[in-house]
Coordinates of C-alpha atoms in Angstrom, one line a residue:
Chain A
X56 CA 9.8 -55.4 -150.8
X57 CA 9.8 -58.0 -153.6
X58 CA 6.3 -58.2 -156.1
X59 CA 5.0 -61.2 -157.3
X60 CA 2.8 -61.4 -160.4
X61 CA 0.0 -64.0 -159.4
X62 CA -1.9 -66.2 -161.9
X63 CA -4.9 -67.8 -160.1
X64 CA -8.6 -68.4 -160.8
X65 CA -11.2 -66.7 -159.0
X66 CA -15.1 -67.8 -159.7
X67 CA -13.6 -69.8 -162.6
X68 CA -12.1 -66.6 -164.3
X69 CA -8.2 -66.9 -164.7
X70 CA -6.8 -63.6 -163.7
X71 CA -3.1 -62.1 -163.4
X72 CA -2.3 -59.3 -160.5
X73 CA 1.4 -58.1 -160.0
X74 CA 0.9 -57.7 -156.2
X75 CA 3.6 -56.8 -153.3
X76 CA 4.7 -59.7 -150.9
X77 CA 2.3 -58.6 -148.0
X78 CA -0.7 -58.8 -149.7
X79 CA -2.9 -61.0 -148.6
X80 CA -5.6 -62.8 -150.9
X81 CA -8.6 -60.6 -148.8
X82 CA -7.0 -57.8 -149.8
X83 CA -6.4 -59.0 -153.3
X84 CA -9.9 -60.1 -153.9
X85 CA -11.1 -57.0 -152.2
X86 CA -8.5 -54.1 -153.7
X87 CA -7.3 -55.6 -156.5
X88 CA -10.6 -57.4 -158.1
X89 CA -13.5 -55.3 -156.2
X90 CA -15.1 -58.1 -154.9
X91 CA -16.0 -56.8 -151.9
X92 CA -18.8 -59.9 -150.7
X93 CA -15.5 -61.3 -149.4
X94 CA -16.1 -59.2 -145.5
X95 CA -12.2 -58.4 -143.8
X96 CA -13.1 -58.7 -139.9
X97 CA -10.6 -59.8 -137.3
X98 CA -7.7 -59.9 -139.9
X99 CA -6.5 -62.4 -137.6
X100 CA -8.2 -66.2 -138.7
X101 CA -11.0 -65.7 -135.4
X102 CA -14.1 -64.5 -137.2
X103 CA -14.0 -66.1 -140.6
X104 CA -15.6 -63.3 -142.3
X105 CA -12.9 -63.2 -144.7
X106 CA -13.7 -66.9 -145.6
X107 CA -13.4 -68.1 -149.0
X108 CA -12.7 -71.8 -150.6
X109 CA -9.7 -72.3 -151.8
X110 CA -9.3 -75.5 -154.1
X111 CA -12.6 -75.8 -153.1
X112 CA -11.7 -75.8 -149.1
X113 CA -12.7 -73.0 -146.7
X114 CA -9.9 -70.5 -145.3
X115 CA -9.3 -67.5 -143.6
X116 CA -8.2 -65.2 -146.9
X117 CA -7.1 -62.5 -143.7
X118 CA -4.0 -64.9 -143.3
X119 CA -3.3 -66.4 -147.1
X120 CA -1.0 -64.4 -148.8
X121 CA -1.7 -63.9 -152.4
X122 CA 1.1 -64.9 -153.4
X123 CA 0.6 -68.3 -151.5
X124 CA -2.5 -68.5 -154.1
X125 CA -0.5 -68.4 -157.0
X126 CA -1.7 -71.4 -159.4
X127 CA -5.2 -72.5 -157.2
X128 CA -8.8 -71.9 -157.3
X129 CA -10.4 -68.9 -155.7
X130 CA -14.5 -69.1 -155.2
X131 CA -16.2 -66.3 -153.6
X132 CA -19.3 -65.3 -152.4
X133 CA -19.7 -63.5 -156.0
X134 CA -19.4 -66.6 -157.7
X135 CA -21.9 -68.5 -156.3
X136 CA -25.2 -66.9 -158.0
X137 CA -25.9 -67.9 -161.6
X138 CA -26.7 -64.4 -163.1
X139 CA -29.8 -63.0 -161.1
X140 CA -30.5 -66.5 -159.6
X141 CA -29.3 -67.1 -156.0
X142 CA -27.5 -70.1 -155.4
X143 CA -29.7 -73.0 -153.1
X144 CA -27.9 -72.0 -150.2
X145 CA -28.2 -68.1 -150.5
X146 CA -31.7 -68.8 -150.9
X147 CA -32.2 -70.8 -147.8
X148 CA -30.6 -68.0 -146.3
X149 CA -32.9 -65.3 -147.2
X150 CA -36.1 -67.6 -147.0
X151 CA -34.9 -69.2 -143.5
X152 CA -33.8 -65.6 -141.8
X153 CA -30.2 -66.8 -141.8
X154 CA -29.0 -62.8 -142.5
X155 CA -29.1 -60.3 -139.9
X156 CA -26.7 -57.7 -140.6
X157 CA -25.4 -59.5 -143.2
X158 CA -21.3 -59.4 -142.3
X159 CA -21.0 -62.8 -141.7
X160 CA -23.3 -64.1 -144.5
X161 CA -20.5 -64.6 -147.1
X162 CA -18.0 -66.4 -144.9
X163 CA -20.9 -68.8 -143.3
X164 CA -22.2 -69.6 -147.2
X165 CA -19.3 -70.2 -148.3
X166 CA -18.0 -72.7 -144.7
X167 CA -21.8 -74.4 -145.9
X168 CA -20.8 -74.7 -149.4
X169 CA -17.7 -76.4 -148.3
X170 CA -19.5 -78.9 -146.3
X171 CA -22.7 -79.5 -148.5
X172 CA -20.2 -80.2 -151.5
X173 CA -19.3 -83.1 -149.1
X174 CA -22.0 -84.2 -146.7
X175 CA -25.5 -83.7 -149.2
X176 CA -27.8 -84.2 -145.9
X177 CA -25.6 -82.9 -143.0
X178 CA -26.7 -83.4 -139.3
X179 CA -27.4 -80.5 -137.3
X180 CA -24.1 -81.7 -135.0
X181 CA -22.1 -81.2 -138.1
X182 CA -23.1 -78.3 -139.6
X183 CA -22.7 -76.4 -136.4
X184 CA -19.0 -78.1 -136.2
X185 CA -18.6 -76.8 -140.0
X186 CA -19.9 -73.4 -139.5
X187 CA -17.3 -73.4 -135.7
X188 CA -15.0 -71.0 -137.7
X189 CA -17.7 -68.2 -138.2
X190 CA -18.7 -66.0 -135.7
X191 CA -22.1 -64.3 -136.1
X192 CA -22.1 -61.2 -133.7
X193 CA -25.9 -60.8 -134.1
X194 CA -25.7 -64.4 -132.9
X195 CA -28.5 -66.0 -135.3
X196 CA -27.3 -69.3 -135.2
X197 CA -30.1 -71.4 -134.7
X198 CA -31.5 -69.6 -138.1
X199 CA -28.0 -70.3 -139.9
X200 CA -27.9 -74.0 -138.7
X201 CA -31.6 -74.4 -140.0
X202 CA -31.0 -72.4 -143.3
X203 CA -27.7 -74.6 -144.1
X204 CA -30.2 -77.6 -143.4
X205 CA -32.8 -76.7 -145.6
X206 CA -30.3 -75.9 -148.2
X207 CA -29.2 -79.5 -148.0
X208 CA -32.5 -81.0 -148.2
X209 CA -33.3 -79.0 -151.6
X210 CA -29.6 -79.7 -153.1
X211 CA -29.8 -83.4 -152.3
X212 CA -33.3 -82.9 -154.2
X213 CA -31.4 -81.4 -157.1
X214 CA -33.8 -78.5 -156.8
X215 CA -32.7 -74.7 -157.8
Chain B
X134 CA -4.8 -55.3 -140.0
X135 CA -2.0 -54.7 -142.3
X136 CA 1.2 -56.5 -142.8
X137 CA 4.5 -55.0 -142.5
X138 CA 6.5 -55.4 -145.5
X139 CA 8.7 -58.1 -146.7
X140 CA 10.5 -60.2 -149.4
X141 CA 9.0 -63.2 -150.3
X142 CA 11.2 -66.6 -151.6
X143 CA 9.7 -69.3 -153.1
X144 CA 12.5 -72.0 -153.4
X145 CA 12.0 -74.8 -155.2
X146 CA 14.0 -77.6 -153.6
X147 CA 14.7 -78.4 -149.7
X148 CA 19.0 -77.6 -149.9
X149 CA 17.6 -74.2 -151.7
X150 CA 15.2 -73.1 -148.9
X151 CA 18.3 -74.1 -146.5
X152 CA 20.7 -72.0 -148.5
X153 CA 18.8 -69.0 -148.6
X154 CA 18.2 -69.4 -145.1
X155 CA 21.4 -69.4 -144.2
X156 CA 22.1 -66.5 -146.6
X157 CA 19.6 -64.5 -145.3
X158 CA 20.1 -64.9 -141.7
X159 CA 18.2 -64.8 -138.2
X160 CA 16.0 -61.7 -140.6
X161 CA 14.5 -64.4 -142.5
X162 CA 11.3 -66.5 -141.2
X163 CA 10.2 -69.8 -142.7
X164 CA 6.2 -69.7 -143.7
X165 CA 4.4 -72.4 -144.4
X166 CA 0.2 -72.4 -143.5
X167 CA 1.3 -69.3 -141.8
X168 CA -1.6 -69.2 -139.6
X169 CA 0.2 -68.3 -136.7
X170 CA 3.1 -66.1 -138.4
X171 CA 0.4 -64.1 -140.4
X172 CA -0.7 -63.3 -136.9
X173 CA 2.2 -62.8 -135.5
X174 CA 3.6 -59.9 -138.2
X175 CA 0.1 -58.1 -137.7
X176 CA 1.2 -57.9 -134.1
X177 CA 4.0 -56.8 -134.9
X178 CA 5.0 -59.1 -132.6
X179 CA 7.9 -60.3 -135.0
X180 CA 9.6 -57.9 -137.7
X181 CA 11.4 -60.1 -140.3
X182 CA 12.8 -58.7 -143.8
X183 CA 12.2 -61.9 -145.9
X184 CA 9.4 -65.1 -145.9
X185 CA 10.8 -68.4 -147.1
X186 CA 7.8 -70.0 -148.4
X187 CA 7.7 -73.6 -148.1
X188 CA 4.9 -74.2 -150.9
X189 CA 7.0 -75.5 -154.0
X190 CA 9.3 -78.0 -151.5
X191 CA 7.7 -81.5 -152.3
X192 CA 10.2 -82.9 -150.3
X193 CA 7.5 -81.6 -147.0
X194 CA 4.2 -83.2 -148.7
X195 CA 2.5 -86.6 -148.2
X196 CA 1.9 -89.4 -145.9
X197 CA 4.4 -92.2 -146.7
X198 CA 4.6 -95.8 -144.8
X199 CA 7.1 -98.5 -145.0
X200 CA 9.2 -100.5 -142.7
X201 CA 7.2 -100.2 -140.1
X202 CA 7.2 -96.4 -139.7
X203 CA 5.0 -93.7 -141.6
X204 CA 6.7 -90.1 -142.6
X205 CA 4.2 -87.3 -142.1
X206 CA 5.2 -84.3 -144.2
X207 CA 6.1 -81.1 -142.7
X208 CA 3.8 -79.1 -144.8
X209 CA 1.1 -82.1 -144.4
X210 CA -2.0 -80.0 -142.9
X211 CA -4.4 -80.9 -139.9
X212 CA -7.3 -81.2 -141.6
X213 CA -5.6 -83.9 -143.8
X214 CA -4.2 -85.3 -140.8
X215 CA -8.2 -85.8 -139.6
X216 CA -9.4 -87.1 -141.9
X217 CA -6.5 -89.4 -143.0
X218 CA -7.1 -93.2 -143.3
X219 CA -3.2 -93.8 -142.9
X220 CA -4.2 -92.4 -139.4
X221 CA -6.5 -95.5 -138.0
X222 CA -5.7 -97.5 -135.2
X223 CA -3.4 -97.0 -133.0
X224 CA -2.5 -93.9 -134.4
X225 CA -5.7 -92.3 -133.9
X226 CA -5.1 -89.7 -131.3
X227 CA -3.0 -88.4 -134.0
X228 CA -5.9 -87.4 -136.5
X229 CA -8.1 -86.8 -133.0
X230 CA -5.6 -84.1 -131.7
X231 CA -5.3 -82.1 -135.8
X232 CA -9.2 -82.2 -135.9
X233 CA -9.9 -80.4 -133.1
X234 CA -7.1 -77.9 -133.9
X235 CA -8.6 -74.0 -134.4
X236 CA -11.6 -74.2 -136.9
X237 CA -12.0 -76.0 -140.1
X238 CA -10.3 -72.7 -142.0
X239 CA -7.3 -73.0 -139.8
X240 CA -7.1 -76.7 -140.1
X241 CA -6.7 -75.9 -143.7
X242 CA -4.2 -73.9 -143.8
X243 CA -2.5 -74.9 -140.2
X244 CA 0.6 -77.9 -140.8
X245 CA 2.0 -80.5 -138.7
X246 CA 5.8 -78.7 -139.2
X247 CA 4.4 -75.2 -137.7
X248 CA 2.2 -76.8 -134.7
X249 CA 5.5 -78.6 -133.7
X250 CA 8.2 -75.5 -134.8
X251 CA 6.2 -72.8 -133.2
X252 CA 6.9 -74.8 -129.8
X253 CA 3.6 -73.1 -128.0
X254 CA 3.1 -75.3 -124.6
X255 CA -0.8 -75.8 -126.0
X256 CA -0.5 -76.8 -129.2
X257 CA -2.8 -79.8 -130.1
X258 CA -0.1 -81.8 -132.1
X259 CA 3.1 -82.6 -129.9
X260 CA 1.1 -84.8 -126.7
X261 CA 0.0 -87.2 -129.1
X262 CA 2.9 -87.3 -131.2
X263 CA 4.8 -87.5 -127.7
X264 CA 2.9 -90.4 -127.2
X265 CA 3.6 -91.8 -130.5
X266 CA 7.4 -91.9 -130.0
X267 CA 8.0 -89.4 -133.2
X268 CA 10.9 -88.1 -134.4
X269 CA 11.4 -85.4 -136.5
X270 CA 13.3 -84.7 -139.8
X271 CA 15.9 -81.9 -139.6
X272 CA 16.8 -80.7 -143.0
X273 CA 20.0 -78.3 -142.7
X274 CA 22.9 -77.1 -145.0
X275 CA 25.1 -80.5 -144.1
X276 CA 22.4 -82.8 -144.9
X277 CA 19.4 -84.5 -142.6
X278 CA 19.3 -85.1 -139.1
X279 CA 16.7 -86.8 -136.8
X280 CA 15.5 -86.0 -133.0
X281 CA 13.4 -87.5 -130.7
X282 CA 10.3 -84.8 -130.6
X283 CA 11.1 -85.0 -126.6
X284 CA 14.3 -83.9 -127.2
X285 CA 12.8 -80.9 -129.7
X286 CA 11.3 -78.7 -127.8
X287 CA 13.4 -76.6 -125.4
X288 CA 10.6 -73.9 -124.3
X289 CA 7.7 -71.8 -125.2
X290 CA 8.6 -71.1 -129.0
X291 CA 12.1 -72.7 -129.0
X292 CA 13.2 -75.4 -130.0
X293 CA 16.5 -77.4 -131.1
X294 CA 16.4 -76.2 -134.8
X295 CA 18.8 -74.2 -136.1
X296 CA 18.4 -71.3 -137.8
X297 CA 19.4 -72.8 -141.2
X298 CA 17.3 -75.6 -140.3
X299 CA 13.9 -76.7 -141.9
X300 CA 11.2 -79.4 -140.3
X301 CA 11.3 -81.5 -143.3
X302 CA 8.7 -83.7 -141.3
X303 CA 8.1 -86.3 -138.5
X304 CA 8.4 -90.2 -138.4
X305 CA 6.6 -92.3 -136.5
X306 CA 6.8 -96.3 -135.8
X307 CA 3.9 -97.9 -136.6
X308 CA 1.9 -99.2 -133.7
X309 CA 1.3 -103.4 -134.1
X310 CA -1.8 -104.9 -132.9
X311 CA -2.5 -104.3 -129.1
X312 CA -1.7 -100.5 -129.8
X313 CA -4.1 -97.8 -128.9
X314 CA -4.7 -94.3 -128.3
X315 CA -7.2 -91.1 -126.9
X316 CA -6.2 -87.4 -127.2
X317 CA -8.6 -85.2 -124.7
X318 CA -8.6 -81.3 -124.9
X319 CA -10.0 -78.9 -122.2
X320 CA -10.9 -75.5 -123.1
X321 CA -14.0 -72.9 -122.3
X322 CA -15.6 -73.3 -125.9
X323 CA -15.3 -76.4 -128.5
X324 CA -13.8 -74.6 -131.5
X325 CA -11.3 -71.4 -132.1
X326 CA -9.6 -72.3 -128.3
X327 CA -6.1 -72.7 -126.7
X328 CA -6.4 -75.6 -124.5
X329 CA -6.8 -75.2 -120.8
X330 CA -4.7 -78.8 -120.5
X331 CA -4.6 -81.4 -123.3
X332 CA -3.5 -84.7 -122.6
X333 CA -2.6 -88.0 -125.1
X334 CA -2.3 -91.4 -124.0
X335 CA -0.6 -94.4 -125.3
X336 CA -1.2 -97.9 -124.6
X337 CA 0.5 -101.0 -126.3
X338 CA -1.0 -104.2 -124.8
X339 CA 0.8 -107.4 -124.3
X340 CA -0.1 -110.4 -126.4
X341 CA -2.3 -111.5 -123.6
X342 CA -4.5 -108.6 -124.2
X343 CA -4.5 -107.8 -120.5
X344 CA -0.5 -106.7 -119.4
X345 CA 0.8 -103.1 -120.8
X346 CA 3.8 -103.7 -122.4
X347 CA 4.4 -100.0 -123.9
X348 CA 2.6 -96.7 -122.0
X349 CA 3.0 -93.0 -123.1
X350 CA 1.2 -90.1 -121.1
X351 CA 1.7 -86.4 -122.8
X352 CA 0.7 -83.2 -121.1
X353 CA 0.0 -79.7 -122.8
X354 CA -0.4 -76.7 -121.5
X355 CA 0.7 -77.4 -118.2
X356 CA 4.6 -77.0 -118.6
X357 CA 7.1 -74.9 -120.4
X358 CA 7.0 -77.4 -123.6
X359 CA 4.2 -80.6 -124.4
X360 CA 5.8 -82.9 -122.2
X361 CA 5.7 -86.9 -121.5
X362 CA 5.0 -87.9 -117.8
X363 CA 7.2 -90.2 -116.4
X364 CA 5.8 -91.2 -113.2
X365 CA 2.6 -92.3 -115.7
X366 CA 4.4 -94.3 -117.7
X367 CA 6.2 -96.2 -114.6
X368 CA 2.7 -96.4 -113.0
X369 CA 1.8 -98.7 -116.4
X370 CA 4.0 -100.4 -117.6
X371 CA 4.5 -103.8 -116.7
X372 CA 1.0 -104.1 -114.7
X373 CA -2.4 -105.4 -115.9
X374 CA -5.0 -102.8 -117.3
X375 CA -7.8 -101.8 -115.0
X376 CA -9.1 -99.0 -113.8
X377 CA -7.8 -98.5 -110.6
X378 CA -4.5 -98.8 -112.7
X379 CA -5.4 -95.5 -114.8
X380 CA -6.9 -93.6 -111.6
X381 CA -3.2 -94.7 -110.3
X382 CA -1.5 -93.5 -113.1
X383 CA -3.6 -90.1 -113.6
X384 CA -2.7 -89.1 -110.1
X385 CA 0.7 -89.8 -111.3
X386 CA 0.7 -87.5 -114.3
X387 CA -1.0 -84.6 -112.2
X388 CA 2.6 -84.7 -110.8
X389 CA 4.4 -84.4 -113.2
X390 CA 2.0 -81.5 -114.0
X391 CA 3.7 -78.6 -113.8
X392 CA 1.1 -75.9 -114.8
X393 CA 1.2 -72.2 -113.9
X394 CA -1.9 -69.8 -112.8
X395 CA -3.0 -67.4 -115.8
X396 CA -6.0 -65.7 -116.7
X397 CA -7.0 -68.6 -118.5
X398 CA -7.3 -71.3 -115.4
X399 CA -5.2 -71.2 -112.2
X400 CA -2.3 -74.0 -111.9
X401 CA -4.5 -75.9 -109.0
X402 CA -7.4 -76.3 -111.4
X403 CA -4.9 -77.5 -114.1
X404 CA -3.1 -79.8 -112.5
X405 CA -6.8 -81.8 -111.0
X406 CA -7.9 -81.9 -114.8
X407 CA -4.6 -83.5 -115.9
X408 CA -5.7 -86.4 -113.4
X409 CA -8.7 -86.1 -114.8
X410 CA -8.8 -86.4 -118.4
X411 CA -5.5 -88.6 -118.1
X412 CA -7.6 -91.4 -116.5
X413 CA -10.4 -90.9 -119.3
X414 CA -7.4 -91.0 -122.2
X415 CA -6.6 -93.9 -120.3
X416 CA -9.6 -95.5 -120.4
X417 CA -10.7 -94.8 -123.8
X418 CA -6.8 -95.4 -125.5
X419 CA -7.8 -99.3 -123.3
X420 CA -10.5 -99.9 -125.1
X421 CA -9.4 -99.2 -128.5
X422 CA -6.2 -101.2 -128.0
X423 CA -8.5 -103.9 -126.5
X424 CA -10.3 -103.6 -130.5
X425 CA -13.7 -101.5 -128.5
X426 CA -15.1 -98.3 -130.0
X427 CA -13.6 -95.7 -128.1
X428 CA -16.0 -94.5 -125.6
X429 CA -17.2 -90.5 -125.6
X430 CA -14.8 -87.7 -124.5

């Protein structure tokens, strides 16, 4: 099997991994870098618990292959906090009850992050169509939907 | 779920990729979102030695008009096909179809050339690029070749390209004025779902706004490969738009239907909600070639 040494930047770190072909980026974020906020559920694109942005759009990191990340962006769940400060949309979270178990919190913060970076005051319609790749198995939802709201309120207020 | 192993090539040009293709034999698979081949190798389903990545080939990228047709990109991926401004108009049910492909992570990685090369009878992409009259780009060892997309697909996951062969990307003729178009997708759930029945429709009106001068009617999910319905486009063409001429027509593509009973829906239930959703792409491809809002799906 043929390895491939990968240059890519993950949370705005550039790092360099000599990784076999069949690796895929969860597994390299995971294995390789011990960030292990990035959850490995399905490993087959369904639950998007794997989800991270790359070039700043969400995907399924359970079917990219790190090698197919070779010269992009990488942002994480880690890389959202600013030292011991949550980000706004972490915070929602916690305030709002948006975590349960927590499995699914990553992949849904970071499908958010995607869409607030876009749409500053999202309607409820599309937040639920942004968050349709994320499957909560506690099935809190309606707390997500109104977390990823409130988050947008306080961004669009420029609040921390 | 772990991947079996493999090489991975990264060639850098399109008569490279070909080459090693053809070097490397029916053992090598072509990867380019890899959504569904990710999947696939997990299964186990498939067992090839070598990936031929299609991520350095910018011969695959970009939207491109001129002369009255736009080139779509083989590696060109849904989301950019929804949210595309090259896509208004008549092309439409193009960009309608890509966004309601998987979820917005798959639509990110998902392309046009895999929904059309994977050949699966309920993909999202081939109805309305059926109804588009697309042909696709053929890129082989002895240069290009183009087919008609209704000539491409020969069953579920075959199609006409060889095994040296790469989907360089798809071109379609421009609609003029007068040109308009709906996709409509059944399924249990609105995101993550392989459609029940899809169905794109085509209209191209005459210059008196009224007589169809051009129909297209494409089924999915209801036949071995997308299909176009015949009978449909018979049913249109030539008359004057109304809508006892789409109920007409819809019961004309429900038999052309020719749908099969699984565990997702029986072939009976199919085949009514081809006439159904027909008559509504109908409708709503009418009114946006009449210059109307498309109505609700």
């Amino acid at each position: 099997m043929s390895s491939h040494r990968i240059r890519l930047t993950v949370n705005g770190v550039a790092r360099e991994i000599l990784a076999p072909a069949n690796r895929t980026l969860a597994q390299l974020l995971r294995e390789d870098l011990g960030l292990t906020g990035t959850k490995q559920g399905c490993g087959e694109g369904d639950c998007g618990s794997c989800t991270v942005l790359l070039d700043g759009e969400p995907v399924n990191s359970c079917l990219v292959l790190a090698v197919q990340a070779h010269g992009h962006e990488v942002l994480t769940i880690e890389g959202l906090a600013q030292g011991r400060e949550l980000h706004p949309i972490q915070q929602a979270f916690v305030e709002l009850g948006g975590i349960q178990c927590g499995f699914c919190t990553p992949g849904m913060i970071l499908s958010a992050k995607a869409l607030l970076d876009k749409t500053k005051r999202p309607s409820q319609e599309q937040i639920r169509r942004a968050l349709s790749g994320n499957l909560c198995r506690c099935t809190g939802y309606q707390k997500i939907v109104e977390a990823v709201s409130e988050a947008g309120r306080r961004l669009s207020r420029g609040r921390r | 779920m772990l991947l079996p192993k493999f090489d991975y090539h990264q060639p850098r040009d399109l008569p490279a990729a070909c080459g090693l293709l053809a070097e490397l034999g029916p053992e090598a698979r072509v990867i380019a979102g890899g959504t569904d081949l990710l999947v696939n190798l997990k299964h186990g389903r498939i067992r090839p030695k070598a990936l031929v990545g299609l991520e350095r080939l910018e011969e695959l990228t970009g939207l491109d008009s001129g002369r009255g047709r736009l080139f779509i990109g083989a590696r060109t991926s849904a989301a950019h096909l929804a949210a595309s401004r090259s896509l208004g108009g008549g092309l439409r049910l193009l960009a309608q179809a890509a966004g309601q492909l998987g979820s917005p992570q798959v639509r990110n990685r998902a392309t046009i050339g895999g929904n059309l090369c994977t050949a699966r009878p309920a993909a999202e992409l081939p109805p309305p690029l059926l109804c588009l009259d697309a042909r696709a780009l053929l890129a082989g060892p002895q240069g290009q070749r183009e087919v008609a997309l209704s000539a491409f697909f020969k069953g579920p996951g075959l199609t006409v390209l060889g095994p040296d062969e790469i989907m360089r990307g798809v071109v379609i003729p421009r609609p003029g004025l007068g040109g308009g178009g709906a996709y409509l997708k059944l399924g249990l759930r609105r995101a993550m779902e392989i459609s029940l029945v899809n169905v794109a429709a085509f209209l191209q009106l005459a210059p008196d706004g009224r007589t169809i001068a051009q129909a297209r009617v494409a089924l999915g999910a209801v036949a071995p490969t997308p299909i176009l319905s015949p009978r449909a486009a018979q049913a249109l063409i030539g008359q004057r738009a109304g809508d006892k001429l789409f109920a007409a027509a819809a019961e004309a593509a429900a038999r052309d239907a020719r749908p099969i009973d699984d565990h997702r829906g029986s072939a009976a239930y199919r085949r009514d909600m081809v006439r159904v959703l027909a008559r509504r792409a109908l409708e709503q491809a009418w009114d946006q070639a009449r210059g109307r809002r498309g109505g609700k799906s």
